[in-house]
mmCIF file of C-alpha atoms in Angstrom:
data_model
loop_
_atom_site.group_PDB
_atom_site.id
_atom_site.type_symbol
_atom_site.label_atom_id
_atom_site.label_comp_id
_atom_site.label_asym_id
_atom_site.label_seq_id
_atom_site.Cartn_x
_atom_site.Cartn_y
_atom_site.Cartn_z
ATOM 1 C CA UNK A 1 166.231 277.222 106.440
ATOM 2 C CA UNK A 2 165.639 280.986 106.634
ATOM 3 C CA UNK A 3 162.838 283.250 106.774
ATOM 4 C CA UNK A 4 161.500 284.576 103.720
ATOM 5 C CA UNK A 5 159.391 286.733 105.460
ATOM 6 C CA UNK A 6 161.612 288.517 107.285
ATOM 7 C CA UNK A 7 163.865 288.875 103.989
ATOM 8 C CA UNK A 8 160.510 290.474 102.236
ATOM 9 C CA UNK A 9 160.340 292.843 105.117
ATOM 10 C CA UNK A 10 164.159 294.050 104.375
ATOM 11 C CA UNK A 11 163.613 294.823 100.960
ATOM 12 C CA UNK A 12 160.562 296.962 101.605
ATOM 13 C CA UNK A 13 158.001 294.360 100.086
ATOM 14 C CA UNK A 14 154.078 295.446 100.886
ATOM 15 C CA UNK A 15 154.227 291.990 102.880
ATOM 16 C CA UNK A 16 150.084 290.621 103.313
ATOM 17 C CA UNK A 17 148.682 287.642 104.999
ATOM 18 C CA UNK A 18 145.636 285.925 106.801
ATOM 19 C CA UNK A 19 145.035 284.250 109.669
ATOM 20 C CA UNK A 20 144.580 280.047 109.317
ATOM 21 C CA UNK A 21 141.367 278.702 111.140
ATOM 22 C CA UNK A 22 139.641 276.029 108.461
ATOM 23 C CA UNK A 23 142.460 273.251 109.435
ATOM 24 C CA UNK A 24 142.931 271.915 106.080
ATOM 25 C CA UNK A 25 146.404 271.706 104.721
ATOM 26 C CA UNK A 26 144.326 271.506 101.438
ATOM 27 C CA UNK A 27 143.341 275.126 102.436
ATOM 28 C CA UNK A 28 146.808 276.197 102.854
ATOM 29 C CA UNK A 29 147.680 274.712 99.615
ATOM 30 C CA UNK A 30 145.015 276.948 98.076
ATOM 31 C CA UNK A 31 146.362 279.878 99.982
ATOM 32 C CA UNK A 32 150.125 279.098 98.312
ATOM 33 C CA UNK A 33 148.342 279.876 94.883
ATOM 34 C CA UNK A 34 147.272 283.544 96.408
ATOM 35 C CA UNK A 35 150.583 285.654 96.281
ATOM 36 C CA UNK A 36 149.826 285.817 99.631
ATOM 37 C CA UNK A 37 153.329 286.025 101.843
ATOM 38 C CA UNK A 38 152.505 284.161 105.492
ATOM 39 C CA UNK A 39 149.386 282.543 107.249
ATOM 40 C CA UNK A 40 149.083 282.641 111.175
ATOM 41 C CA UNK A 41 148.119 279.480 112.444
ATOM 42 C CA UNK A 42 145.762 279.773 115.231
ATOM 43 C CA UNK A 43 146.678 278.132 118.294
ATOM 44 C CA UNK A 44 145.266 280.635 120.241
ATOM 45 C CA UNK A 45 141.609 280.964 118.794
ATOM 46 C CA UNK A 46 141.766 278.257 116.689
ATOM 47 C CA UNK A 47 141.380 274.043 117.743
ATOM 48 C CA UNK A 48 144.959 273.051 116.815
ATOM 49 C CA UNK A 49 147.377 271.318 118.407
ATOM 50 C CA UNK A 50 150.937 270.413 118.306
ATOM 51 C CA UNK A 51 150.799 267.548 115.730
ATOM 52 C CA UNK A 52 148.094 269.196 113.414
ATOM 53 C CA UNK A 53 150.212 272.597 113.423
ATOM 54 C CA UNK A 54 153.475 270.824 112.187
ATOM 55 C CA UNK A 55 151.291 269.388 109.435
ATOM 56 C CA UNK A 56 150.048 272.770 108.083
ATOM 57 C CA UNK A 57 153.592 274.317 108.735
ATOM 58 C CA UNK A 58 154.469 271.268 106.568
ATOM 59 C CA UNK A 59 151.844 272.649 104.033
ATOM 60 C CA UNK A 60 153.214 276.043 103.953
ATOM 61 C CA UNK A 61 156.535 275.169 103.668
ATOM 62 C CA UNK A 62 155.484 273.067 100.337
ATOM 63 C CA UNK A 63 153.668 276.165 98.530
ATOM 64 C CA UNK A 64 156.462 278.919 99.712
ATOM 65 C CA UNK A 65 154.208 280.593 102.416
ATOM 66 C CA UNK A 66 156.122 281.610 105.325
ATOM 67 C CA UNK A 67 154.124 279.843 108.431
ATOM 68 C CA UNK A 68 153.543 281.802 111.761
ATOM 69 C CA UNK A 69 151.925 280.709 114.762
ATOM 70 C CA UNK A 70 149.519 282.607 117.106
ATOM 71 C CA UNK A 71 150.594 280.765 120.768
ATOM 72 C CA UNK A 72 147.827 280.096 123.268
ATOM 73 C CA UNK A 73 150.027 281.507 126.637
ATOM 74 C CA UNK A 74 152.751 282.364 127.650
ATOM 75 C CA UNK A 75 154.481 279.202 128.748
ATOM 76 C CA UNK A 76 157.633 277.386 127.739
ATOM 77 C CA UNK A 77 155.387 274.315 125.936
ATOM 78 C CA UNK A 78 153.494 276.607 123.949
ATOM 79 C CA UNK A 79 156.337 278.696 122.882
ATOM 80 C CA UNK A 80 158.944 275.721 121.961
ATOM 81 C CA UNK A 81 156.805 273.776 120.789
ATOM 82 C CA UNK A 82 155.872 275.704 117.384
ATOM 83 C CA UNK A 83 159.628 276.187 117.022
ATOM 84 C CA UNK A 84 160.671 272.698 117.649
ATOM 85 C CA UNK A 85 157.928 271.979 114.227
ATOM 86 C CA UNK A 86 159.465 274.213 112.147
ATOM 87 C CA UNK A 87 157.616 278.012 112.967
ATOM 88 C CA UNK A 88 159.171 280.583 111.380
ATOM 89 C CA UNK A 89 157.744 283.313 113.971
ATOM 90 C CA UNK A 90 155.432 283.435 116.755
ATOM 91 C CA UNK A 91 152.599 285.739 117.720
ATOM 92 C CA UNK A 92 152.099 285.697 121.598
ATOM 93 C CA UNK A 93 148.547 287.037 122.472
ATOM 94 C CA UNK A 94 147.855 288.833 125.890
ATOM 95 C CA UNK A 95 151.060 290.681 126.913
ATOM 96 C CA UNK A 96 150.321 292.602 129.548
ATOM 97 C CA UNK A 97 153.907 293.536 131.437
ATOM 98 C CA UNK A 98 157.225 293.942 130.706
ATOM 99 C CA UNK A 99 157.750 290.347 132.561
ATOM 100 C CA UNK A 100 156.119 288.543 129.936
ATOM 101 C CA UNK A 101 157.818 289.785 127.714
ATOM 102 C CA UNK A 102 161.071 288.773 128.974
ATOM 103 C CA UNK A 103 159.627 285.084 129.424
ATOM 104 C CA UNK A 104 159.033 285.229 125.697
ATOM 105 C CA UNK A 105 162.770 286.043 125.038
ATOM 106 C CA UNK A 106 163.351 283.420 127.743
ATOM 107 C CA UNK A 107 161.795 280.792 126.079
ATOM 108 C CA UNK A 108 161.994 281.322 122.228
ATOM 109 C CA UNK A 109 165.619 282.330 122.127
ATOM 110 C CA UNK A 110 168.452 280.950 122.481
ATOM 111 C CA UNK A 111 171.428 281.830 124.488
ATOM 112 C CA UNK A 112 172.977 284.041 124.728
ATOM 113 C CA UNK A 113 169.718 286.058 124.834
ATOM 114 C CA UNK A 114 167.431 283.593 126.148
ATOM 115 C CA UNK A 115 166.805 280.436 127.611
ATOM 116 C CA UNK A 116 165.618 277.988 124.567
ATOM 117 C CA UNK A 117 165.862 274.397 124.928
ATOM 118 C CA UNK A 118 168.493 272.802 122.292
ATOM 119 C CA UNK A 119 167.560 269.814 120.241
ATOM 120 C CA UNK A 120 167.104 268.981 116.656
ATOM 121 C CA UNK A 121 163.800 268.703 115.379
ATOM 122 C CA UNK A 122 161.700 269.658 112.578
ATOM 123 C CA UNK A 123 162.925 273.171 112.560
ATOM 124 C CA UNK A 124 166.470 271.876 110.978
ATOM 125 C CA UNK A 125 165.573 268.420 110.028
ATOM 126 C CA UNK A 126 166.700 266.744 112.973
ATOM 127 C CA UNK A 127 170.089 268.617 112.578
ATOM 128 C CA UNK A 128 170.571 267.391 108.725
ATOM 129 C CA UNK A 129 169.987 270.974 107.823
ATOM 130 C CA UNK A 130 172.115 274.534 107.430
ATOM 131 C CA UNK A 131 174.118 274.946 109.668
ATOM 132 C CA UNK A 132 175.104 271.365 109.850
ATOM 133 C CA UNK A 133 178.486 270.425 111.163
ATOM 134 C CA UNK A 134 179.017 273.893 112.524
ATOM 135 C CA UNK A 135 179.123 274.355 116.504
ATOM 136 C CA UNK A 136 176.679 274.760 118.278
ATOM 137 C CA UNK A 137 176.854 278.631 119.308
ATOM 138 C CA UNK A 138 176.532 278.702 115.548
ATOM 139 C CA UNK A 139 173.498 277.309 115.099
ATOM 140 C CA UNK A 140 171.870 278.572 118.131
ATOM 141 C CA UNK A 141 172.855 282.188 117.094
ATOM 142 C CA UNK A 142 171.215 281.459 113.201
ATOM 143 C CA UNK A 143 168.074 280.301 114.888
ATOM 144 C CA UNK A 144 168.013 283.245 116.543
ATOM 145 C CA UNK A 145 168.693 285.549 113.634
ATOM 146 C CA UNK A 146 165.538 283.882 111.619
ATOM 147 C CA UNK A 147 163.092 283.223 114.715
ATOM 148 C CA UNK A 148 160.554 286.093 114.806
ATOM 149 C CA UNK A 149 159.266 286.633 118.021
ATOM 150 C CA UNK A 150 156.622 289.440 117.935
ATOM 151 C CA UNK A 151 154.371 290.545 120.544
ATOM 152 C CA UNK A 152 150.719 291.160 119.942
ATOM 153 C CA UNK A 153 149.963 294.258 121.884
ATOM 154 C CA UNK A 154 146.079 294.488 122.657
ATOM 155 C CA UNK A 155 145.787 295.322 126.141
ATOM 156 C CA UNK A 156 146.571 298.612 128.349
ATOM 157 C CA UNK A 157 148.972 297.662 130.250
ATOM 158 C CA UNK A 158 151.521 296.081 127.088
ATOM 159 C CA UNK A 159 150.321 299.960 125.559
ATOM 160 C CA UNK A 160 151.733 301.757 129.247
ATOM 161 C CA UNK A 161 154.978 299.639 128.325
ATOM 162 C CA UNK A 162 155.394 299.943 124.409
ATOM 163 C CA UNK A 163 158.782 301.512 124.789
ATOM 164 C CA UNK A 164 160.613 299.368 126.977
ATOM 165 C CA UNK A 165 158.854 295.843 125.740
ATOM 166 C CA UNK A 166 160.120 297.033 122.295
ATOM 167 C CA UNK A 167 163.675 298.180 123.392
ATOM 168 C CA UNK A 168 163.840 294.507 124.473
ATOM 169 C CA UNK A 169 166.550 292.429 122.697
ATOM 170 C CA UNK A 170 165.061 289.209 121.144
ATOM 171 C CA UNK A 171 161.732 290.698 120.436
ATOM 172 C CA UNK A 172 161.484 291.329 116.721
ATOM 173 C CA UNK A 173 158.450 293.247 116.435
ATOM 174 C CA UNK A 174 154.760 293.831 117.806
ATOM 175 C CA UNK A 175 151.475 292.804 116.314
ATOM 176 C CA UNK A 176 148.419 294.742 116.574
ATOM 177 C CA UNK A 177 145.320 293.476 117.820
ATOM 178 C CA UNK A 178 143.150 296.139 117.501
ATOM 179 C CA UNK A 179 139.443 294.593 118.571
ATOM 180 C CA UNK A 180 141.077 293.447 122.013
ATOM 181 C CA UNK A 181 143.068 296.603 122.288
ATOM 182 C CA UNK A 182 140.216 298.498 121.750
ATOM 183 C CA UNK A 183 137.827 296.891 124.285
ATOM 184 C CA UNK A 184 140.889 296.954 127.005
ATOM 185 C CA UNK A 185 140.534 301.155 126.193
ATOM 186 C CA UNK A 186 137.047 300.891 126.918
ATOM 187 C CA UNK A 187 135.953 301.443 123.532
ATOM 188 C CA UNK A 188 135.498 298.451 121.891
ATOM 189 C CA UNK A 189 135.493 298.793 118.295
ATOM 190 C CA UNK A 190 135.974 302.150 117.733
ATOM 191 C CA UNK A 191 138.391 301.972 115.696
ATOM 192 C CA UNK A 192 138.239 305.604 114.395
ATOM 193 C CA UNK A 193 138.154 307.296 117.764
ATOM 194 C CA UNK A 194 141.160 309.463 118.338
ATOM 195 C CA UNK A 195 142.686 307.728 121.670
ATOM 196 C CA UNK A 196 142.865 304.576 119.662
ATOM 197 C CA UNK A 197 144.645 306.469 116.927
ATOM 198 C CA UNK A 198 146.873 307.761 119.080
ATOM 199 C CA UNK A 199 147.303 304.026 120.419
ATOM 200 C CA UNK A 200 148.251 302.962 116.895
ATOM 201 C CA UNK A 201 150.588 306.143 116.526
ATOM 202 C CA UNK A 202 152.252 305.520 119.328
ATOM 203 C CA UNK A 203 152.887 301.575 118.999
ATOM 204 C CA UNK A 204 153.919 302.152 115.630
ATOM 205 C CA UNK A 205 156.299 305.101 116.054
ATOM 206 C CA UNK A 206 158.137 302.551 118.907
ATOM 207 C CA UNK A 207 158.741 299.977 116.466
ATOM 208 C CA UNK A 208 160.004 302.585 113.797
ATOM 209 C CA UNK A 209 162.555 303.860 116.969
ATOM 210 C CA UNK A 210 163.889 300.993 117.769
ATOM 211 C CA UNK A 211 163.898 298.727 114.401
ATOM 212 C CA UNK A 212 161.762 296.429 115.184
ATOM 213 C CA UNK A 213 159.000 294.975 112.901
ATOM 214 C CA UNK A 214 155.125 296.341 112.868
ATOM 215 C CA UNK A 215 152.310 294.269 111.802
ATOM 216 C CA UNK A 216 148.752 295.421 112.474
ATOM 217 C CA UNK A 217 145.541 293.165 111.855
ATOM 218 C CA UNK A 218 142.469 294.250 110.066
ATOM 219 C CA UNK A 219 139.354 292.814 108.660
ATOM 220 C CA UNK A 220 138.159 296.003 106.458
ATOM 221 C CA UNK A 221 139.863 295.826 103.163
ATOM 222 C CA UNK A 222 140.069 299.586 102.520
ATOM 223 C CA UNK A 223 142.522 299.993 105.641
ATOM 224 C CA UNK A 224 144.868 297.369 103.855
ATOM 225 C CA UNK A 225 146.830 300.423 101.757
ATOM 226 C CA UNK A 226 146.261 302.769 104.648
ATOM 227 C CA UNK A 227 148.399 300.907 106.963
ATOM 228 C CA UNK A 228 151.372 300.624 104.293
ATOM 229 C CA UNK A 229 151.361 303.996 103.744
ATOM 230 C CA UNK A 230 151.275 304.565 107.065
ATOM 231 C CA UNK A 231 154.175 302.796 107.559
ATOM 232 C CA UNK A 232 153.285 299.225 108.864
ATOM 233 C CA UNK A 233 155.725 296.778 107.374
ATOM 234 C CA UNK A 234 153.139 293.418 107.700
ATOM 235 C CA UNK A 235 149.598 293.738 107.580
ATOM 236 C CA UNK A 236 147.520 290.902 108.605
ATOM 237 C CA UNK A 237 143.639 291.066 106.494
ATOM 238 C CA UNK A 238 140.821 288.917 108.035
ATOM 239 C CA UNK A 239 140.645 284.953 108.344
ATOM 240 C CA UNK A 240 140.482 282.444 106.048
ATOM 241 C CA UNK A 241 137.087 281.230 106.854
ATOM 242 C CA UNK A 242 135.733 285.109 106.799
ATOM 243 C CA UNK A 243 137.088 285.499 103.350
ATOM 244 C CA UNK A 244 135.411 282.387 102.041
ATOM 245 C CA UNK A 245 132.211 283.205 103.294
ATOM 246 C CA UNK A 246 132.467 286.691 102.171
ATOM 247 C CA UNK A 247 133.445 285.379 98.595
ATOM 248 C CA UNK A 248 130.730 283.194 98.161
ATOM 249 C CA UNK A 249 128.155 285.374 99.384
ATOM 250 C CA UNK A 250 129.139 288.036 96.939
ATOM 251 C CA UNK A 251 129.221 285.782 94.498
ATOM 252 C CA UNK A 252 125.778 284.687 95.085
ATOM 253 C CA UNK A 253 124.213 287.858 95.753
ATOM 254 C CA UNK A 254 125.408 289.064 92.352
ATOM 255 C CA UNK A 255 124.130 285.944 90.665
ATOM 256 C CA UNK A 256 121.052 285.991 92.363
#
């Protein structure tokens, strides 16, 4: 089972997504008819739990959307779990030192760079799946190869630390969160003010340094082209539930 995603992202692909709060798999069935590339289910904001999230990764794994989930904490249930269902990447909210971050690695890889508990499950149908009847190491290092583990950075003191939480082997990539981010600066919501920029420049130029993947979340549509050209490889745009409020209420204000 490998990552499509993270395939789209090698070939240079303008790679576009939304985050999942409506818990519908219906929903995600209508996203599959989008173009769009990957939803992040919401653990973190959103009311799901273990069961319902293997459901929708279910979902997206029917319509060819690549299914990433938004952990609550930073704590070996939370990260496993998702895995175990069949996640192909995880977005881990809240990192605030270079400790957590290792604790990610800890807990969503396997050895030799982490700590990941072994069983089959979902995520290779219950072993029936690639790289059956090869050892062990074999399938452990695969998993590792086509986990994504990226780190949302939207707090000061995962900013004071970009460098060295991105030099980190096992994390793929960070995520932006820029309202968070913002309000940890002391300037919430400014997203035009030029220590924020600077924020974004200097996240972004880490990732570019040392490989690794950079996503970066938005909810105004005209910064959707400015981040590719800026150089972000994922963009995430809005929420599901934002975007169908925000299409019907067009719709009805130019009807009515």
């Amino acid at each position: 089972m490998g990552n499509l995603l993270k395939e789209k992202i090698k070939n240079k692909e303008k790679v576009l997504g939304t985050f999942f709060e409506l818990g519908s798999m219906s929903v995600i069935e209508c996203l599959g008819q989008t173009g769009l590339d990957f939803v992040i289910i919401d653990n973190e904001h959103g009311p799901f739990e273990t069961e319902s999230t293997m459901n929708y990764v279910r979902a997206c794994d029917n319509v060819g959307l690549t299914p990433l989930v938004r952990v609550r904490e930073v704590s070996r249930p939370a990260i496993l779990k998702p895995l175990d269902i069949g996640a192909k990447g995880l977005i881990v909210p809240c990192i605030e030192t270079v400790e957590q971050a290792k604790k990610v690695v800890e807990y969503g890889k396997f050895s030799p760079i982490g700590k990941r508990g072994f069983c089959p499950s979902r995520k290779d149908y219950w072993g029936y799946s690639h790289p059956q009847g090869q050892p062990i190491d074999i399938g452990m290092k695969h998993e590792n190869e086509e986990t994504l583990l990226i780190l949302q950075c939207e707090t000061v003191g995962c900013l004071e630390n970009i460098e060295t939480i991105v030099s980190m082997d096992g994390i793929d990539g960070i995520f932006i969160g820029p309202f968070d981010l913002s309000i940890s600066m002391g300037i919430p919501g400014q997203f035009d003010n030029p220590e924020f920029l600077k924020a974004i420049d200097k996240i972004l130029s880490s990732c570019k340094k040392y490989n690794k993947i950079s996503s970066v979340f938005t909810g105004r549509f005209d910064d959707i082209d400015k981040y590719y050209k800026q150089g972000f490889d994922i963009v995430t745009y809005s929420l599901d539930s934002n975007i169908l409020v925000d299409g019907f209420k067009n719709l009805v204000s130019t009807v009515k």
